[in-house]
Short mmCIF file of C-alpha atoms in Angstrom, two decimals:
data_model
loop_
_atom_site.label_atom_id
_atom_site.label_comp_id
_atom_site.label_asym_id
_atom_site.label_seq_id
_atom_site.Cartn_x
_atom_site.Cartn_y
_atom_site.Cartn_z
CA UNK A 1 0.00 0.00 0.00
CA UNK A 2 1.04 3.21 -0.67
CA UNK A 3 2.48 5.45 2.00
CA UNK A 4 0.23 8.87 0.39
CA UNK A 5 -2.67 6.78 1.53
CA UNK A 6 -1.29 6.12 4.90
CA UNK A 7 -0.08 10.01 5.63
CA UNK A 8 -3.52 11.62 4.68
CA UNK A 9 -5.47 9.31 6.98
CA UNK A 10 -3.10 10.76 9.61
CA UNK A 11 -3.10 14.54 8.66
CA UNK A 12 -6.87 14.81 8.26
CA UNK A 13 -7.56 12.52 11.42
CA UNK A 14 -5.02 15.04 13.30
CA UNK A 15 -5.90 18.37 11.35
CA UNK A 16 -10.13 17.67 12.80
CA UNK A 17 -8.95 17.03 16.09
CA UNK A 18 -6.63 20.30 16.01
CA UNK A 19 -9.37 22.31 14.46
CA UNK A 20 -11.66 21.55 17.16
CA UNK A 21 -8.92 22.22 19.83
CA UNK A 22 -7.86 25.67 18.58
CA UNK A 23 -11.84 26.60 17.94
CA UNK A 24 -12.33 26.03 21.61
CA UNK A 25 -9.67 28.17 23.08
CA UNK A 26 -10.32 31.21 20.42
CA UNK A 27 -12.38 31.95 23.60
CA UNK A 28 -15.94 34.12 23.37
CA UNK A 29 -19.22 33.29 23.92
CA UNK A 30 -19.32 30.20 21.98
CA UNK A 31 -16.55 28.42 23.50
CA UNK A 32 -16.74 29.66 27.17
CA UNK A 33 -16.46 26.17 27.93
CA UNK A 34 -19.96 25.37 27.56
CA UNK A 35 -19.88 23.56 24.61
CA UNK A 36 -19.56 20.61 26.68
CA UNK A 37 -23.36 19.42 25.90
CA UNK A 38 -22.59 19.10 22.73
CA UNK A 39 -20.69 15.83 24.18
CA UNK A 40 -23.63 14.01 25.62
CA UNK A 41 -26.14 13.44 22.85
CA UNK A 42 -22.72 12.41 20.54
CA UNK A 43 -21.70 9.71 22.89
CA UNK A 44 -25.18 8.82 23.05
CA UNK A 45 -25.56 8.26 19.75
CA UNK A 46 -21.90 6.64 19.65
CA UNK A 47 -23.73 3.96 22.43
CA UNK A 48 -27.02 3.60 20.06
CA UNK A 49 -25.03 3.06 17.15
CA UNK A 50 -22.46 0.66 18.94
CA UNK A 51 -25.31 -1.30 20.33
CA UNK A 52 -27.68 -1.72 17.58
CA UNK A 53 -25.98 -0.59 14.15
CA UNK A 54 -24.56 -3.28 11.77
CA UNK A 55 -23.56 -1.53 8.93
CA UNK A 56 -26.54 -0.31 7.07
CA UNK A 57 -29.08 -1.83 9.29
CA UNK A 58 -30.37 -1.90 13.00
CA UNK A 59 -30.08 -5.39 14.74
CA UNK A 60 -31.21 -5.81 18.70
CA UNK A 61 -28.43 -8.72 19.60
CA UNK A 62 -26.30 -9.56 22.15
CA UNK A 63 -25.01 -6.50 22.36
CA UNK A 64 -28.03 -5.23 23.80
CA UNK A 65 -28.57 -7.46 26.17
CA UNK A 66 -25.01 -6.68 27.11
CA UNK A 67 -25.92 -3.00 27.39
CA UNK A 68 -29.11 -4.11 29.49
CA UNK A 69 -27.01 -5.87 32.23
CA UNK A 70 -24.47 -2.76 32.32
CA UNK A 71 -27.75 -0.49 32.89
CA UNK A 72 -29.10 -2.07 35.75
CA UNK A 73 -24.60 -2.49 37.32
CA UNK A 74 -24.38 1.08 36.74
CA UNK A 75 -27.87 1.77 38.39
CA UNK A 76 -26.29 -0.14 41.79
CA UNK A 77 -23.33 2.17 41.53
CA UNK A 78 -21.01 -1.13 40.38
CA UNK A 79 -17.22 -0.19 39.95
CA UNK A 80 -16.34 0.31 36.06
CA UNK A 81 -14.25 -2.73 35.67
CA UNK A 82 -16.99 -5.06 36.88
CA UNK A 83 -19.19 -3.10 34.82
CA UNK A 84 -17.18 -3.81 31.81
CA UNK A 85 -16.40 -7.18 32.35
CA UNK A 86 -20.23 -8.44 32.77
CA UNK A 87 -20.91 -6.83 29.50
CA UNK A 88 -18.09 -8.63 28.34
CA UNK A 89 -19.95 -11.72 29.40
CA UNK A 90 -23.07 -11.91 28.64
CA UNK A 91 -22.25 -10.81 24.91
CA UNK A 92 -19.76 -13.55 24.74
CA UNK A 93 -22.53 -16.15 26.33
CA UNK A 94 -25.22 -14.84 24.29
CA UNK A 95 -22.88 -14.23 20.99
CA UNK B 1 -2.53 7.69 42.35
CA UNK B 2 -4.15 4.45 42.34
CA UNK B 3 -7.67 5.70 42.73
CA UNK B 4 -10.72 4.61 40.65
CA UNK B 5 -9.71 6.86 38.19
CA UNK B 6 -6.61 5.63 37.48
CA UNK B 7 -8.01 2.03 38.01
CA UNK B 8 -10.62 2.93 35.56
CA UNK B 9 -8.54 4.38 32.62
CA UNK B 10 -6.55 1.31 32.82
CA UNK B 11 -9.61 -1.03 32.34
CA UNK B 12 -10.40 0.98 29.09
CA UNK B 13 -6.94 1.20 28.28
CA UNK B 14 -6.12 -2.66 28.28
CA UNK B 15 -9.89 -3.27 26.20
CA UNK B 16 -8.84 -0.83 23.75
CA UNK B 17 -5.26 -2.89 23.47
CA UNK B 18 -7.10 -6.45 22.50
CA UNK B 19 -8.74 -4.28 19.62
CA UNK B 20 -5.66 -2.71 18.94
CA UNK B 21 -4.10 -6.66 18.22
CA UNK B 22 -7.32 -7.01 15.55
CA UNK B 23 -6.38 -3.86 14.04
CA UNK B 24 -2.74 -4.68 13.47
CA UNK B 25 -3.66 -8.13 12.28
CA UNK B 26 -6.58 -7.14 9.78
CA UNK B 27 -4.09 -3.65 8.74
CA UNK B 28 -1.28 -6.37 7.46
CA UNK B 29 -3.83 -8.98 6.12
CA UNK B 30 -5.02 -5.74 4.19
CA UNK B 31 -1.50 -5.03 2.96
CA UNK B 32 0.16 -2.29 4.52
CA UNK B 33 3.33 -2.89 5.99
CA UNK B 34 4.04 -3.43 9.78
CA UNK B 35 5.39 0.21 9.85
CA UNK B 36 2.31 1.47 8.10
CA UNK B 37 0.23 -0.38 10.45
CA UNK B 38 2.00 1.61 13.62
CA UNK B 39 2.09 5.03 11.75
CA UNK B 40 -1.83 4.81 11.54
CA UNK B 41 -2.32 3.75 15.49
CA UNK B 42 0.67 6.70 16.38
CA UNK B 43 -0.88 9.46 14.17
CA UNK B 44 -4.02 8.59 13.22
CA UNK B 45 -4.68 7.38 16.70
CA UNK B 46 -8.89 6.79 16.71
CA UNK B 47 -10.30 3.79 16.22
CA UNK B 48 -12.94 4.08 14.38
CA UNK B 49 -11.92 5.57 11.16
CA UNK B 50 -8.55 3.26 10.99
CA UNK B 51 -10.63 -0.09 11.11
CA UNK B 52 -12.80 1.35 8.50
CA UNK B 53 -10.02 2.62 6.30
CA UNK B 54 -7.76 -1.06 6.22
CA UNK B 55 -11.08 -2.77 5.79
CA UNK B 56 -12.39 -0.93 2.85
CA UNK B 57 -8.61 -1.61 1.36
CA UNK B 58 -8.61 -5.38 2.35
CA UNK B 59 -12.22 -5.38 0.95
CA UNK B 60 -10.10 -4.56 -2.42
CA UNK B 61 -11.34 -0.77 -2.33
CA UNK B 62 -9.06 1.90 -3.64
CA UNK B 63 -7.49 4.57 -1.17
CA UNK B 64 -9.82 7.10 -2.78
CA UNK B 65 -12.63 4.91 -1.45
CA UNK B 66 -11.62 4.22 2.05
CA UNK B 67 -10.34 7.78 2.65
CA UNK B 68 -14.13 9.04 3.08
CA UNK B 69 -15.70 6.93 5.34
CA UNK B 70 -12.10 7.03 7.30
CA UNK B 71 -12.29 10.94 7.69
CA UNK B 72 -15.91 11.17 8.82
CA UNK B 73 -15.68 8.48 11.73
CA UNK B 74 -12.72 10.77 12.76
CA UNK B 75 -15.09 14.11 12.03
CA UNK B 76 -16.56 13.43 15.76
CA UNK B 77 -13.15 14.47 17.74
CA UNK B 78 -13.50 17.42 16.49
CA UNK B 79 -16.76 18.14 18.00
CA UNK B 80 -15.54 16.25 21.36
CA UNK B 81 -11.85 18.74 20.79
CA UNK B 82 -14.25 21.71 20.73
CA UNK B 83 -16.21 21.05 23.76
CA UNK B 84 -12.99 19.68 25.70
CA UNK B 85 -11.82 23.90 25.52
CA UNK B 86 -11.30 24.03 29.25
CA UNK B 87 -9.87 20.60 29.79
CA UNK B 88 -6.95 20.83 26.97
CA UNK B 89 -3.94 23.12 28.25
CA UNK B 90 -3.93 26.39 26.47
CA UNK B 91 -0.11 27.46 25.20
CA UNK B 92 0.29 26.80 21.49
CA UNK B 93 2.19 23.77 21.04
CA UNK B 94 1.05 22.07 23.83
CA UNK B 95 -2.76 22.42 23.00
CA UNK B 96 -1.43 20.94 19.72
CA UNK B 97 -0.28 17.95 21.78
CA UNK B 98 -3.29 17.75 23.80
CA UNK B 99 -5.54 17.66 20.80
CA UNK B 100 -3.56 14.22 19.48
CA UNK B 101 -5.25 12.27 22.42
CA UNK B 102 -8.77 13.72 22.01
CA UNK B 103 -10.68 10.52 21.69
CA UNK B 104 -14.17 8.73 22.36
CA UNK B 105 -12.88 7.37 25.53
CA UNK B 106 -10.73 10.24 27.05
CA UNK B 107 -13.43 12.65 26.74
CA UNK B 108 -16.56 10.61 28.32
CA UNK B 109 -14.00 9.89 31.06
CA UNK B 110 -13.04 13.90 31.32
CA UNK B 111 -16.83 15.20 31.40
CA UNK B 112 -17.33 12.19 33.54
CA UNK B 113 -15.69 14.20 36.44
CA UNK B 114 -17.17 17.29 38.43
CA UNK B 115 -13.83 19.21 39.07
CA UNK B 116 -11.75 20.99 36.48
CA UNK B 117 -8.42 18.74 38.03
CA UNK B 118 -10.34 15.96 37.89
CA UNK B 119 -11.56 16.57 34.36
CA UNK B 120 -8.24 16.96 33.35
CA UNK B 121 -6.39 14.02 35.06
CA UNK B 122 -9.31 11.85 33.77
CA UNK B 123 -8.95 13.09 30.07
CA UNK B 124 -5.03 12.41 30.52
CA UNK B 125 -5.25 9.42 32.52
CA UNK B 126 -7.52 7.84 29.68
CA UNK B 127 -5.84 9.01 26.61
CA UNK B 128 -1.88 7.72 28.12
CA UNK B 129 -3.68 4.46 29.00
CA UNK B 130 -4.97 3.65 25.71
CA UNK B 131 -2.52 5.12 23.54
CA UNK B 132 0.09 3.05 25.23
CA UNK B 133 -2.04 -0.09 24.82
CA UNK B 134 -3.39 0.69 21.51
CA UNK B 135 0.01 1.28 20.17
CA UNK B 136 1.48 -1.90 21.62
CA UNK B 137 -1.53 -3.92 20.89
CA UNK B 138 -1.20 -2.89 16.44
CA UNK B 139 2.35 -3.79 16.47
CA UNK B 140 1.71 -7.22 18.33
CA UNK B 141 -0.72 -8.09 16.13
CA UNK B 142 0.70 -6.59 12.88
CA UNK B 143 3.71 -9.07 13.91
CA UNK B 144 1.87 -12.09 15.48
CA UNK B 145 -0.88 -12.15 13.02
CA UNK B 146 -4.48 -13.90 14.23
CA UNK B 147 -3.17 -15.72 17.78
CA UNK B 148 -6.38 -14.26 19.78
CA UNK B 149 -8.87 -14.75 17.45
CA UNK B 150 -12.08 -12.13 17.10
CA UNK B 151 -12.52 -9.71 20.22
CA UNK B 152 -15.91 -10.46 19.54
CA UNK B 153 -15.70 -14.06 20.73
CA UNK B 154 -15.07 -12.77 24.21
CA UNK B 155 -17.77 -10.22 24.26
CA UNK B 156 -15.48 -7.41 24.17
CA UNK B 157 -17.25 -5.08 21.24
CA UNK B 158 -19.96 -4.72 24.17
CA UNK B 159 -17.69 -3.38 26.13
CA UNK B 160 -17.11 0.16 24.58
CA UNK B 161 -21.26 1.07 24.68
CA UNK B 162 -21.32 -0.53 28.32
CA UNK B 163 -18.26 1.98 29.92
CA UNK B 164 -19.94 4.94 27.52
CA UNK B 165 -23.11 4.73 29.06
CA UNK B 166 -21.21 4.34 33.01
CA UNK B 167 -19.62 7.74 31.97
CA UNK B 168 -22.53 9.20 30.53
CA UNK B 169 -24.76 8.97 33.48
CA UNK B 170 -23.17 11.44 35.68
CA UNK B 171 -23.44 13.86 33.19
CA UNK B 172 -27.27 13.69 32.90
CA UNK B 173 -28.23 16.06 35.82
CA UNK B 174 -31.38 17.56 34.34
CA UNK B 175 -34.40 16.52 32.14
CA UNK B 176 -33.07 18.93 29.63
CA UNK B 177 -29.74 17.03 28.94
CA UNK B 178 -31.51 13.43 29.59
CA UNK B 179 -33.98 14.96 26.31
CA UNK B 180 -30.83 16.21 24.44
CA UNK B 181 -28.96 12.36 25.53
CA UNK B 182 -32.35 10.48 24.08
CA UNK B 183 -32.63 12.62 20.86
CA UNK B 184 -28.89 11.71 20.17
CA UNK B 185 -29.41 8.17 20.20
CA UNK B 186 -32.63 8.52 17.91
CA UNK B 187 -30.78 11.06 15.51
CA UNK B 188 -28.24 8.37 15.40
CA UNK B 189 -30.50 5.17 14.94
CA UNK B 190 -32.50 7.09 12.53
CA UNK B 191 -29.98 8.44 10.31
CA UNK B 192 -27.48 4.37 10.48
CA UNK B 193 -29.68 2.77 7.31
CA UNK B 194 -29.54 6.11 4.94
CA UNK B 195 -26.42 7.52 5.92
CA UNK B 196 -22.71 7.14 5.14
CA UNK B 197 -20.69 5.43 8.49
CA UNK B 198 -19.59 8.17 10.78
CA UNK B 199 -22.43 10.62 9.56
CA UNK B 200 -24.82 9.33 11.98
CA UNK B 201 -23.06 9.79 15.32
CA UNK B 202 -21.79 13.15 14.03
CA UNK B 203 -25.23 14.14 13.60
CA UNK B 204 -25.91 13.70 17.09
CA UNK B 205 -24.72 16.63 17.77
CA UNK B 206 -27.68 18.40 16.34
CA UNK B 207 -29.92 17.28 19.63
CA UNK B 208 -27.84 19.53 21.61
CA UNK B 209 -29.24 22.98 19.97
CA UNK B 210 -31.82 23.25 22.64
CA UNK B 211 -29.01 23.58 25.10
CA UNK B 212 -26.99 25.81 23.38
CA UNK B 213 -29.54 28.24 22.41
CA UNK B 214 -31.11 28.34 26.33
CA UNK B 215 -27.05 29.20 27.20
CA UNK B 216 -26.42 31.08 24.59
CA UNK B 217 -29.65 32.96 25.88
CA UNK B 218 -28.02 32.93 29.27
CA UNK B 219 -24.98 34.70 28.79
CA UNK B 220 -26.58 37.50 26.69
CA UNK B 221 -29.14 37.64 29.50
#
């Protein structure tokens, strides 16, 4: 493969992330540090799409299930690792 | 030091490195070279976008067509780099440094947090954790080839939603931002069958208007 290919994955993937860095700290009202709710509904679409996208098409698998048990840990205030780790599991029974 | 923060960010960090060993072995079965392979995981560095650019290329796409897709799963950091203003350092150059380890993970662990310290040692914690892991991981698996097998077969693709949603809940203290969270997801879902990968998380961001207008009303105020 060609190294051209290679480099412009890594310039554009760094050049977003920069862009987004130096809009923030250009200050004013828009970036007073409040654009921090842009940040939940993205992640929650990052879980929706993570739990239930395959490619082109929405599946409810064991991935949700998976999600389901981490819902009800998190609910009993369970320490991330366990968290992680029983969502591990029941997607690997179920899968 | 060894608090639940730190405990946590290495939890992610050593997830992240099993799909790191997937990455390296699917980026050489694609045909880049073991150097390529680490170049993407050290530069590139997000997830996303470099599983969907080596698979589009081991699908027997050109570079033309696995750019696009690549770019916008990356688009999101910079949506996470601009909300992350207060919790990247401000100088010049090492802003610049800061932004290389804006990521899914380090900034649900960063907003996670109440205080501005602890937003920052979260974010940092998170983003040294898993770019150490996800760095090692692509060259042991660009060099071992297929030893583990799928991450899937241990579960560990429903890991990733699972932590999200443990970091996301703290940040839900009113109905407003549990609306803007729920309107995310459905944005997303919505948008997965007629738009390109990366497009529907991206567009997420859209449920978050309300917010920003009742602020933006705020400050003027």
């Amino acid at each position: 493969m060609s190294w051209t290919a290679v480099l412009a994955l890594c310039a554009a993937a760094y050049a977003l992330k920069a862009a987004g860095a130096f809009a923030s700290s250009r200050g004013g009202t828009l970036a007073s540090g409040r654009l921090d709710v842009l940040v939940v509904p993205v992640i929650a679409g990052l879980i929706a799409v993570q739990t239930f996208g395959a490619d082109k098409a929405l599946v409810v698998d064991e991935r949700a299930a998976a999600l389901l048990v981490a819902a009800v840990l998190i609910w009993r205030r369970t320490p991330l690792l366990i968290v992680a780790l029983a969502a591990a599991g029941t997607a690997a029974l179920l899968g | 030091m060894f608090d639940r923060l730190f405990r946590d960010a290495l939890s992610i960090g050593l997830a992240t490195g099993v799909y790191a060993v997937s990455f390296g072995v699917l980026s050489v079965a694609a045909g880049f070279s073991v150097a390529q392979t680490c170049v993407m995981s050290l530069v590139a560095f997000t997830g996303a976008s470099q599983f969907m650019f080596v698979s589009v290329i081991g699908a027997g796409g050109s570079a033309a067509a696995a750019l696009p897709p690549a770019i916008l799963l990356a688009a999101r950091n910079g949506i996470y780099a601009l909300s992350l203003g207060s919790v990247l350092r401000r100088a010049g150059w090492r802003r610049a440094l800061d932004a290389h380890l804006v990521i899914d993970e380090s900034t649900a662990m960063a907003l996670a947090q109440e205080e501005p310290a602890e937003r920052r040692r979260g974010f940092l914690l998170t983003a040294l954790a898993i770019f150490a892991c996800w760095n090692l991981g692509t060259l042991a698996g660009a060099l071992a080839g297929g030893v583990l097998g799928a991450p899937e077969t241990y579960g560990l693709h429903a890991i990733f939603p699972a932590v999200f949603l443990a970091l996301l809940v703290p940040q839900v203290r009113s109905r407003e931002v549990l609306a803007a969270a729920l309107a995310g997801a459905g944005i997303a879902l919505l948008l997965v069958p007629a738009a390109p990968a990366g497009v529907p998380v991206m567009a997420s961001a859209l449920a978050a208007l309300p917010l920003l207008v009742k602020r933006r009303a705020k400050v003027l105020a």
